[in-house]
């Protein structure tokens, strides 16, 4: 029975030639000598110093500078190419081409673009901006009208008091609203009510004959009945606005409102009494309204009967683009 000499480290060492074993022993001995004498450390330091000297040499610096200059030259060439007239003309021609138009048409007609437009339109910020712009324009128009009518109030009162030789100072600043401003607010309210009634009468005139099968529109009695109903509805609208918010849409536009003892709480009964007093002030040749010109508090008969006073709003809202009044600071109190 023979022993396998090919297994393990012992077998491998036995297969090596004597020359290989001598060289291996010599290499190990050289490593120990180098480590003991510090030759390896000296070689590493010499290589590192040689690399540093090479990097600091003028030749390497010139090579680096030349590489950077070449890179800058390439960048400048690309920049000149991108800003040249030829590139600009090429871009313009590409945008104006039929292919670009077709691409844009397909993009805009795509469901994704439609969804984007819908999301933008439904955004609360967009709706708030549109509403603010619209309300700001209306408010700005109302403020301009108020300034005009306020000057007209003073002029009309000066003429009336001079004609009647009344010794009331027409130049005194007051917070009460004059006749011209109140009349314009009433005209606006009546115009809005008339427009609503006209639309309603048109609808009724087209629906009733179709429902009854009779032609010719409404009869004379139908028109009279509708007129009475419209008068009642108009009066009810005035009462509702006075009692709820103390001002009608026309008064809101001109920044005026009703007060009772300094409070805007008018109440239903006082509003009804004021509405019923309006015909009393109007019937005797309008003397009840002309009393506003002569009264220091600018109150008519219907105001005295109801105990109300029409005054300007303390702080009128400014339009978003109206910066003139902001620069001047808060408006002085009229009172």
mmCIF file of C-alpha atoms in Angstrom:
data_model
loop_
_atom_site.group_PDB
_atom_site.id
_atom_site.type_symbol
_atom_site.label_atom_id
_atom_site.label_comp_id
_atom_site.label_asym_id
_atom_site.label_seq_id
_atom_site.Cartn_x
_atom_site.Cartn_y
_atom_site.Cartn_z
ATOM 1 C CA UNK A 1 0.000 0.000 0.000
ATOM 2 C CA UNK A 2 1.427 3.415 -1.065
ATOM 3 C CA UNK A 3 0.876 6.846 0.494
ATOM 4 C CA UNK A 4 -0.604 9.576 -1.758
ATOM 5 C CA UNK A 5 1.963 12.378 -1.816
ATOM 6 C CA UNK A 6 -0.316 14.758 -3.771
ATOM 7 C CA UNK A 7 -2.598 15.792 -0.914
ATOM 8 C CA UNK A 8 -2.054 18.740 1.475
ATOM 9 C CA UNK A 9 0.717 21.278 1.809
ATOM 10 C CA UNK A 10 3.302 18.601 2.439
ATOM 11 C CA UNK A 11 2.585 16.926 -0.887
ATOM 12 C CA UNK A 12 2.790 20.244 -2.794
ATOM 13 C CA UNK A 13 6.133 21.135 -1.164
ATOM 14 C CA UNK A 14 7.558 17.788 -2.105
ATOM 15 C CA UNK A 15 6.629 18.271 -5.785
ATOM 16 C CA UNK A 16 8.504 21.632 -6.006
ATOM 17 C CA UNK A 17 11.946 21.625 -7.463
ATOM 18 C CA UNK A 18 14.942 22.469 -5.299
ATOM 19 C CA UNK A 19 15.506 25.705 -7.305
ATOM 20 C CA UNK A 20 11.987 26.956 -6.555
ATOM 21 C CA UNK A 21 12.410 26.270 -2.891
ATOM 22 C CA UNK A 22 15.683 28.172 -2.875
ATOM 23 C CA UNK A 23 14.101 31.219 -4.655
ATOM 24 C CA UNK A 24 11.123 31.272 -2.295
ATOM 25 C CA UNK A 25 13.383 31.166 0.721
ATOM 26 C CA UNK A 26 15.469 33.975 -0.782
ATOM 27 C CA UNK A 27 12.370 36.159 -1.389
ATOM 28 C CA UNK A 28 11.202 35.720 2.178
ATOM 29 C CA UNK A 29 14.611 36.606 3.421
ATOM 30 C CA UNK A 30 14.721 39.725 1.186
ATOM 31 C CA UNK A 31 11.309 40.859 2.524
ATOM 32 C CA UNK A 32 12.563 40.553 6.067
ATOM 33 C CA UNK A 33 15.730 42.466 5.216
ATOM 34 C CA UNK A 34 13.772 45.262 3.443
ATOM 35 C CA UNK A 35 11.354 45.579 6.365
ATOM 36 C CA UNK A 36 14.186 45.658 8.860
ATOM 37 C CA UNK A 37 16.242 48.265 6.989
ATOM 38 C CA UNK A 38 13.258 50.567 5.965
ATOM 39 C CA UNK A 39 13.984 50.372 2.264
ATOM 40 C CA UNK A 40 10.272 49.923 1.360
ATOM 41 C CA UNK A 41 9.343 53.167 3.147
ATOM 42 C CA UNK A 42 12.139 54.992 1.401
ATOM 43 C CA UNK A 43 10.920 53.757 -1.986
ATOM 44 C CA UNK A 44 7.315 54.910 -1.285
ATOM 45 C CA UNK A 45 8.516 58.363 -0.215
ATOM 46 C CA UNK A 46 10.681 58.657 -3.312
ATOM 47 C CA UNK A 47 7.792 57.715 -5.613
ATOM 48 C CA UNK A 48 5.436 60.176 -3.904
ATOM 49 C CA UNK A 49 8.011 62.981 -4.142
ATOM 50 C CA UNK A 50 8.589 62.197 -7.796
ATOM 51 C CA UNK A 51 4.834 62.467 -8.497
ATOM 52 C CA UNK A 52 4.614 65.812 -6.655
ATOM 53 C CA UNK A 53 7.601 67.194 -8.582
ATOM 54 C CA UNK A 54 6.024 66.038 -11.819
ATOM 55 C CA UNK A 55 2.715 67.807 -11.029
ATOM 56 C CA UNK A 56 4.573 70.988 -10.103
ATOM 57 C CA UNK A 57 6.664 70.999 -13.201
ATOM 58 C CA UNK A 58 6.059 73.729 -15.831
ATOM 59 C CA UNK A 59 5.352 71.092 -18.461
ATOM 60 C CA UNK A 60 2.419 69.657 -16.499
ATOM 61 C CA UNK A 61 1.102 73.153 -15.723
ATOM 62 C CA UNK A 62 1.265 74.087 -19.403
ATOM 63 C CA UNK A 63 -0.577 70.880 -20.278
ATOM 64 C CA UNK A 64 -3.350 71.653 -17.752
ATOM 65 C CA UNK A 65 -3.693 75.266 -18.955
ATOM 66 C CA UNK A 66 -3.819 74.112 -22.561
ATOM 67 C CA UNK A 67 -6.549 71.590 -21.725
ATOM 68 C CA UNK A 68 -8.606 74.254 -19.923
ATOM 69 C CA UNK A 69 -8.184 76.709 -22.797
ATOM 70 C CA UNK A 70 -9.281 74.098 -25.270
ATOM 71 C CA UNK A 71 -12.334 73.357 -23.145
ATOM 72 C CA UNK A 72 -13.190 77.077 -22.893
ATOM 73 C CA UNK A 73 -12.739 77.446 -26.624
ATOM 74 C CA UNK A 74 -15.163 74.592 -27.222
ATOM 75 C CA UNK A 75 -17.689 76.165 -24.806
ATOM 76 C CA UNK A 76 -17.379 79.555 -26.546
ATOM 77 C CA UNK A 77 -17.817 77.920 -29.916
ATOM 78 C CA UNK A 78 -20.968 76.150 -28.710
ATOM 79 C CA UNK A 79 -22.277 79.397 -27.232
ATOM 80 C CA UNK A 80 -21.641 81.285 -30.464
ATOM 81 C CA UNK A 81 -23.365 78.543 -32.383
ATOM 82 C CA UNK A 82 -26.409 78.612 -30.118
ATOM 83 C CA UNK A 83 -26.688 82.425 -30.227
ATOM 84 C CA UNK A 84 -26.047 82.808 -33.910
ATOM 85 C CA UNK A 85 -28.670 84.140 -36.295
ATOM 86 C CA UNK A 86 -28.711 80.870 -38.196
ATOM 87 C CA UNK A 87 -29.733 78.909 -35.099
ATOM 88 C CA UNK A 88 -32.363 81.524 -34.215
ATOM 89 C CA UNK A 89 -33.791 81.394 -37.727
ATOM 90 C CA UNK A 90 -33.808 77.602 -37.611
ATOM 91 C CA UNK A 91 -35.705 77.636 -34.317
ATOM 92 C CA UNK A 92 -38.236 80.158 -35.671
ATOM 93 C CA UNK A 93 -38.758 78.097 -38.811
ATOM 94 C CA UNK A 94 -39.215 74.970 -36.706
ATOM 95 C CA UNK A 95 -41.823 76.675 -34.527
ATOM 96 C CA UNK A 96 -43.682 78.101 -37.530
ATOM 97 C CA UNK A 97 -43.655 74.853 -39.430
ATOM 98 C CA UNK A 98 -46.727 72.750 -40.110
ATOM 99 C CA UNK A 99 -45.250 69.909 -38.113
ATOM 100 C CA UNK A 100 -45.042 72.104 -34.994
ATOM 101 C CA UNK A 101 -48.623 73.288 -35.534
ATOM 102 C CA UNK A 102 -49.784 69.705 -35.837
ATOM 103 C CA UNK A 103 -47.915 68.714 -32.686
ATOM 104 C CA UNK A 104 -49.395 71.612 -30.725
ATOM 105 C CA UNK A 105 -52.875 70.830 -32.024
ATOM 106 C CA UNK A 106 -52.529 67.224 -30.905
ATOM 107 C CA UNK A 107 -51.191 68.288 -27.507
ATOM 108 C CA UNK A 108 -54.023 70.771 -26.919
ATOM 109 C CA UNK A 109 -56.629 68.256 -28.044
ATOM 110 C CA UNK A 110 -55.281 65.526 -25.802
ATOM 111 C CA UNK A 111 -57.241 64.476 -22.684
ATOM 112 C CA UNK A 112 -54.281 65.399 -20.478
ATOM 113 C CA UNK A 113 -54.317 69.002 -21.707
ATOM 114 C CA UNK A 114 -58.080 69.212 -21.146
ATOM 115 C CA UNK A 115 -57.644 67.895 -17.622
ATOM 116 C CA UNK A 116 -54.934 70.481 -16.982
ATOM 117 C CA UNK A 117 -57.173 73.329 -18.180
ATOM 118 C CA UNK A 118 -60.073 72.090 -16.058
ATOM 119 C CA UNK A 119 -57.912 71.840 -12.963
ATOM 120 C CA UNK A 120 -56.567 75.350 -13.478
ATOM 121 C CA UNK A 121 -60.079 76.751 -14.002
ATOM 122 C CA UNK A 122 -61.396 74.966 -10.910
ATOM 123 C CA UNK A 123 -58.537 76.085 -8.671
ATOM 124 C CA UNK A 124 -59.796 78.164 -5.704
ATOM 125 C CA UNK A 125 -57.008 80.702 -6.245
ATOM 126 C CA UNK A 126 -58.076 81.353 -9.846
ATOM 127 C CA UNK A 127 -61.746 81.722 -8.928
ATOM 128 C CA UNK A 128 -60.918 84.020 -6.030
ATOM 129 C CA UNK A 129 -58.748 86.193 -8.294
ATOM 130 C CA UNK A 130 -61.498 86.472 -10.930
ATOM 131 C CA UNK A 131 -64.111 87.329 -8.305
ATOM 132 C CA UNK A 132 -61.837 89.881 -6.687
ATOM 133 C CA UNK A 133 -61.164 91.586 -9.999
ATOM 134 C CA UNK A 134 -64.864 91.729 -10.873
ATOM 135 C CA UNK A 135 -65.954 92.996 -7.465
ATOM 136 C CA UNK A 136 -63.037 95.419 -7.378
ATOM 137 C CA UNK A 137 -64.131 96.971 -10.673
ATOM 138 C CA UNK A 138 -67.736 97.361 -9.492
ATOM 139 C CA UNK A 139 -66.585 98.842 -6.189
ATOM 140 C CA UNK A 140 -64.268 101.271 -7.960
ATOM 141 C CA UNK A 141 -67.095 102.450 -10.230
ATOM 142 C CA UNK A 142 -69.342 102.926 -7.194
ATOM 143 C CA UNK A 143 -66.717 104.977 -5.393
ATOM 144 C CA UNK A 144 -66.308 107.260 -8.412
ATOM 145 C CA UNK A 145 -70.074 107.719 -8.633
ATOM 146 C CA UNK A 146 -70.247 108.469 -4.913
ATOM 147 C CA UNK A 147 -67.594 111.173 -5.220
ATOM 148 C CA UNK A 148 -69.506 112.786 -8.098
ATOM 149 C CA UNK A 149 -72.925 112.649 -6.422
ATOM 150 C CA UNK A 150 -71.512 113.916 -3.119
ATOM 151 C CA UNK A 151 -70.211 117.026 -4.861
ATOM 152 C CA UNK A 152 -73.587 117.413 -6.587
ATOM 153 C CA UNK A 153 -75.344 117.132 -3.209
ATOM 154 C CA UNK A 154 -73.386 120.099 -1.871
ATOM 155 C CA UNK A 155 -73.993 122.144 -5.027
ATOM 156 C CA UNK A 156 -77.758 121.483 -5.081
ATOM 157 C CA UNK A 157 -78.087 122.301 -1.382
ATOM 158 C CA UNK A 158 -76.211 125.572 -1.813
ATOM 159 C CA UNK A 159 -78.537 126.599 -4.627
ATOM 160 C CA UNK A 160 -81.682 125.586 -2.718
ATOM 161 C CA UNK A 161 -80.691 127.318 0.502
ATOM 162 C CA UNK A 162 -79.574 130.447 -1.312
ATOM 163 C CA UNK A 163 -82.882 130.528 -3.173
ATOM 164 C CA UNK A 164 -84.864 130.078 0.052
ATOM 165 C CA UNK A 165 -82.471 132.302 2.016
ATOM 166 C CA UNK A 166 -81.871 129.710 4.654
ATOM 167 C CA UNK A 167 -78.898 130.392 6.912
ATOM 168 C CA UNK A 168 -77.590 126.828 7.032
ATOM 169 C CA UNK A 169 -73.895 126.335 6.305
ATOM 170 C CA UNK A 170 -73.864 124.165 3.178
ATOM 171 C CA UNK A 171 -70.063 123.834 3.277
ATOM 172 C CA UNK A 172 -70.051 121.986 6.626
ATOM 173 C CA UNK A 173 -68.766 118.436 6.323
ATOM 174 C CA UNK A 174 -71.368 115.817 7.232
ATOM 175 C CA UNK A 175 -71.698 112.044 7.158
ATOM 176 C CA UNK A 176 -75.362 112.108 6.128
ATOM 177 C CA UNK A 177 -76.199 111.415 2.479
ATOM 178 C CA UNK A 178 -77.750 114.063 0.269
ATOM 179 C CA UNK A 179 -80.655 113.942 -2.154
ATOM 180 C CA UNK A 180 -78.701 113.339 -5.379
ATOM 181 C CA UNK A 181 -76.813 110.312 -4.043
ATOM 182 C CA UNK A 182 -79.974 108.817 -2.569
ATOM 183 C CA UNK A 183 -81.891 109.413 -5.792
ATOM 184 C CA UNK A 184 -79.214 107.660 -7.850
ATOM 185 C CA UNK A 185 -79.283 104.681 -5.475
ATOM 186 C CA UNK A 186 -83.077 104.538 -5.825
ATOM 187 C CA UNK A 187 -82.857 104.662 -9.616
ATOM 188 C CA UNK A 188 -80.377 101.766 -9.618
ATOM 189 C CA UNK A 189 -82.637 99.708 -7.350
ATOM 190 C CA UNK A 190 -85.725 100.418 -9.473
ATOM 191 C CA UNK A 191 -83.790 99.530 -12.632
ATOM 192 C CA UNK A 192 -82.764 96.183 -11.158
ATOM 193 C CA UNK A 193 -86.302 95.418 -10.018
ATOM 194 C CA UNK A 194 -87.728 96.449 -13.399
ATOM 195 C CA UNK A 195 -85.243 94.214 -15.211
ATOM 196 C CA UNK A 196 -86.170 91.246 -13.027
ATOM 197 C CA UNK A 197 -89.882 91.875 -13.510
ATOM 198 C CA UNK A 198 -89.442 92.271 -17.260
ATOM 199 C CA UNK A 199 -87.711 88.901 -17.490
ATOM 200 C CA UNK A 200 -90.410 87.312 -15.343
ATOM 201 C CA UNK A 201 -93.234 88.878 -17.387
ATOM 202 C CA UNK A 202 -91.662 87.633 -20.622
ATOM 203 C CA UNK A 203 -91.472 84.121 -19.272
ATOM 204 C CA UNK A 204 -95.044 84.234 -18.014
ATOM 205 C CA UNK A 205 -96.319 85.700 -21.293
ATOM 206 C CA UNK A 206 -94.762 82.788 -23.184
ATOM 207 C CA UNK A 207 -95.650 80.031 -20.718
ATOM 208 C CA UNK A 208 -99.279 80.870 -19.865
ATOM 209 C CA UNK A 209 -100.667 80.874 -23.451
ATOM 210 C CA UNK A 210 -98.814 77.648 -24.203
ATOM 211 C CA UNK A 211 -100.225 76.025 -21.081
ATOM 212 C CA UNK A 212 -103.809 77.222 -21.600
ATOM 213 C CA UNK A 213 -103.846 76.817 -25.377
ATOM 214 C CA UNK A 214 -104.901 80.430 -25.944
ATOM 215 C CA UNK A 215 -102.997 82.824 -28.181
ATOM 216 C CA UNK A 216 -102.498 86.560 -27.963
ATOM 217 C CA UNK A 217 -100.454 86.618 -24.741
ATOM 218 C CA UNK A 218 -101.793 87.928 -21.459
ATOM 219 C CA UNK A 219 -105.086 89.790 -21.234
ATOM 220 C CA UNK A 220 -105.433 93.290 -19.856
ATOM 221 C CA UNK A 221 -106.506 91.905 -16.498
ATOM 222 C CA UNK A 222 -103.537 89.613 -16.496
ATOM 223 C CA UNK A 223 -101.213 92.552 -17.131
ATOM 224 C CA UNK A 224 -102.828 94.588 -14.363
ATOM 225 C CA UNK A 225 -102.590 91.670 -11.970
ATOM 226 C CA UNK A 226 -98.979 91.181 -12.857
ATOM 227 C CA UNK A 227 -98.339 94.915 -12.319
ATOM 228 C CA UNK A 228 -99.854 94.781 -8.849
ATOM 229 C CA UNK A 229 -97.863 91.670 -8.017
ATOM 230 C CA UNK A 230 -94.697 93.325 -9.337
ATOM 231 C CA UNK A 231 -95.339 96.432 -7.208
ATOM 232 C CA UNK A 232 -95.795 94.273 -4.122
ATOM 233 C CA UNK A 233 -92.696 92.221 -4.885
ATOM 234 C CA UNK A 234 -90.637 95.363 -5.452
ATOM 235 C CA UNK A 235 -91.751 96.814 -2.127
ATOM 236 C CA UNK A 236 -91.030 93.505 -0.437
ATOM 237 C CA UNK A 237 -87.523 93.569 -1.899
ATOM 238 C CA UNK A 238 -86.868 97.024 -0.416
ATOM 239 C CA UNK A 239 -88.180 95.913 2.983
ATOM 240 C CA UNK A 240 -86.081 92.745 2.905
ATOM 241 C CA UNK A 241 -82.853 94.549 2.092
ATOM 242 C CA UNK A 242 -83.471 97.315 4.640
ATOM 243 C CA UNK A 243 -84.344 94.948 7.456
ATOM 244 C CA UNK A 244 -81.622 92.380 6.769
ATOM 245 C CA UNK A 245 -78.530 94.405 5.825
ATOM 246 C CA UNK A 246 -79.627 98.024 6.085
ATOM 247 C CA UNK A 247 -78.991 98.802 2.421
ATOM 248 C CA UNK A 248 -80.247 97.917 -1.046
ATOM 249 C CA UNK A 249 -77.979 96.928 -3.971
ATOM 250 C CA UNK A 250 -77.990 100.539 -5.202
ATOM 251 C CA UNK A 251 -77.030 101.781 -1.757
ATOM 252 C CA UNK A 252 -74.314 99.138 -1.564
ATOM 253 C CA UNK A 253 -72.860 100.309 -4.866
ATOM 254 C CA UNK A 254 -72.675 103.902 -3.635
ATOM 255 C CA UNK A 255 -71.384 102.909 -0.165
ATOM 256 C CA UNK A 256 -74.329 104.228 1.840
ATOM 257 C CA UNK A 257 -76.624 102.554 4.370
ATOM 258 C CA UNK A 258 -79.428 103.131 6.853
ATOM 259 C CA UNK A 259 -78.888 103.584 10.586
ATOM 260 C CA UNK A 260 -81.158 103.963 13.588
ATOM 261 C CA UNK A 261 -79.444 105.673 16.482
ATOM 262 C CA UNK A 262 -76.055 104.692 15.071
ATOM 263 C CA UNK A 263 -77.029 101.030 14.596
ATOM 264 C CA UNK A 264 -77.602 99.238 11.283
ATOM 265 C CA UNK A 265 -80.241 96.983 12.873
ATOM 266 C CA UNK A 266 -83.310 98.462 11.174
ATOM 267 C CA UNK A 267 -85.824 95.717 11.867
ATOM 268 C CA UNK A 268 -88.852 94.551 9.898
ATOM 269 C CA UNK A 269 -91.447 96.881 11.420
ATOM 270 C CA UNK A 270 -89.330 99.991 10.933
ATOM 271 C CA UNK A 271 -88.585 98.952 7.338
ATOM 272 C CA UNK A 272 -92.288 98.488 6.565
ATOM 273 C CA UNK A 273 -93.073 101.859 8.151
ATOM 274 C CA UNK A 274 -90.398 103.524 6.048
ATOM 275 C CA UNK A 275 -91.741 101.946 2.856
ATOM 276 C CA UNK A 276 -95.304 103.097 3.612
ATOM 277 C CA UNK A 277 -94.022 106.606 4.356
ATOM 278 C CA UNK A 278 -92.357 106.923 0.938
ATOM 279 C CA UNK A 279 -95.681 107.642 -0.910
ATOM 280 C CA UNK A 280 -96.542 110.219 1.778
ATOM 281 C CA UNK A 281 -93.283 112.030 1.089
ATOM 282 C CA UNK A 282 -93.745 111.751 -2.675
ATOM 283 C CA UNK A 283 -97.401 112.712 -3.139
ATOM 284 C CA UNK A 284 -97.351 116.435 -2.223
ATOM 285 C CA UNK A 285 -95.165 117.403 -5.213
ATOM 286 C CA UNK A 286 -92.231 115.571 -3.670
ATOM 287 C CA UNK A 287 -91.941 117.993 -0.776
ATOM 288 C CA UNK A 288 -91.091 115.163 1.567
ATOM 289 C CA UNK A 289 -87.953 114.426 -0.451
ATOM 290 C CA UNK A 290 -87.105 118.090 -1.046
ATOM 291 C CA UNK A 291 -86.955 118.452 2.735
ATOM 292 C CA UNK A 292 -83.634 116.615 2.520
ATOM 293 C CA UNK A 293 -82.141 119.742 0.889
ATOM 294 C CA UNK A 294 -83.157 121.972 3.786
ATOM 295 C CA UNK A 295 -82.614 119.651 6.729
ATOM 296 C CA UNK A 296 -79.242 119.914 8.526
ATOM 297 C CA UNK A 297 -79.376 116.112 9.022
ATOM 298 C CA UNK A 298 -80.463 115.551 5.399
ATOM 299 C CA UNK A 299 -83.597 113.688 6.448
ATOM 300 C CA UNK A 300 -86.847 113.487 4.507
ATOM 301 C CA UNK A 301 -90.366 112.925 5.804
ATOM 302 C CA UNK A 302 -90.093 109.161 5.439
ATOM 303 C CA UNK A 303 -86.833 109.231 7.409
ATOM 304 C CA UNK A 304 -88.431 111.128 10.263
ATOM 305 C CA UNK A 305 -91.506 108.868 10.286
ATOM 306 C CA UNK A 306 -89.356 105.723 10.401
ATOM 307 C CA UNK A 307 -86.639 107.242 12.591
ATOM 308 C CA UNK A 308 -83.886 106.367 10.121
ATOM 309 C CA UNK A 309 -80.889 108.231 8.717
ATOM 310 C CA UNK A 310 -78.925 107.529 5.554
ATOM 311 C CA UNK A 311 -75.161 107.812 6.086
ATOM 312 C CA UNK A 312 -71.990 106.975 4.186
ATOM 313 C CA UNK A 313 -70.097 103.782 4.900
ATOM 314 C CA UNK A 314 -67.266 104.388 7.341
ATOM 315 C CA UNK A 315 -64.683 102.508 5.256
ATOM 316 C CA UNK A 316 -65.295 101.860 1.584
ATOM 317 C CA UNK A 317 -63.547 98.875 0.025
ATOM 318 C CA UNK A 318 -60.805 99.674 -2.466
ATOM 319 C CA UNK A 319 -60.282 97.991 -5.805
ATOM 320 C CA UNK A 320 -57.104 95.850 -6.013
ATOM 321 C CA UNK A 321 -55.485 98.258 -8.493
ATOM 322 C CA UNK A 322 -56.547 101.470 -6.702
ATOM 323 C CA UNK A 323 -53.283 102.342 -4.951
ATOM 324 C CA UNK A 324 -53.797 106.091 -4.881
ATOM 325 C CA UNK A 325 -55.986 106.055 -1.782
ATOM 326 C CA UNK A 326 -53.699 103.541 -0.067
ATOM 327 C CA UNK A 327 -50.753 105.893 -0.554
ATOM 328 C CA UNK A 328 -52.718 108.747 0.927
ATOM 329 C CA UNK A 329 -53.626 106.728 4.008
ATOM 330 C CA UNK A 330 -57.090 106.093 5.523
ATOM 331 C CA UNK A 331 -59.881 108.381 4.411
ATOM 332 C CA UNK A 332 -60.859 111.055 6.945
ATOM 333 C CA UNK A 333 -64.092 110.550 8.834
ATOM 334 C CA UNK A 334 -66.919 112.549 7.323
ATOM 335 C CA UNK A 335 -68.581 112.985 10.707
#
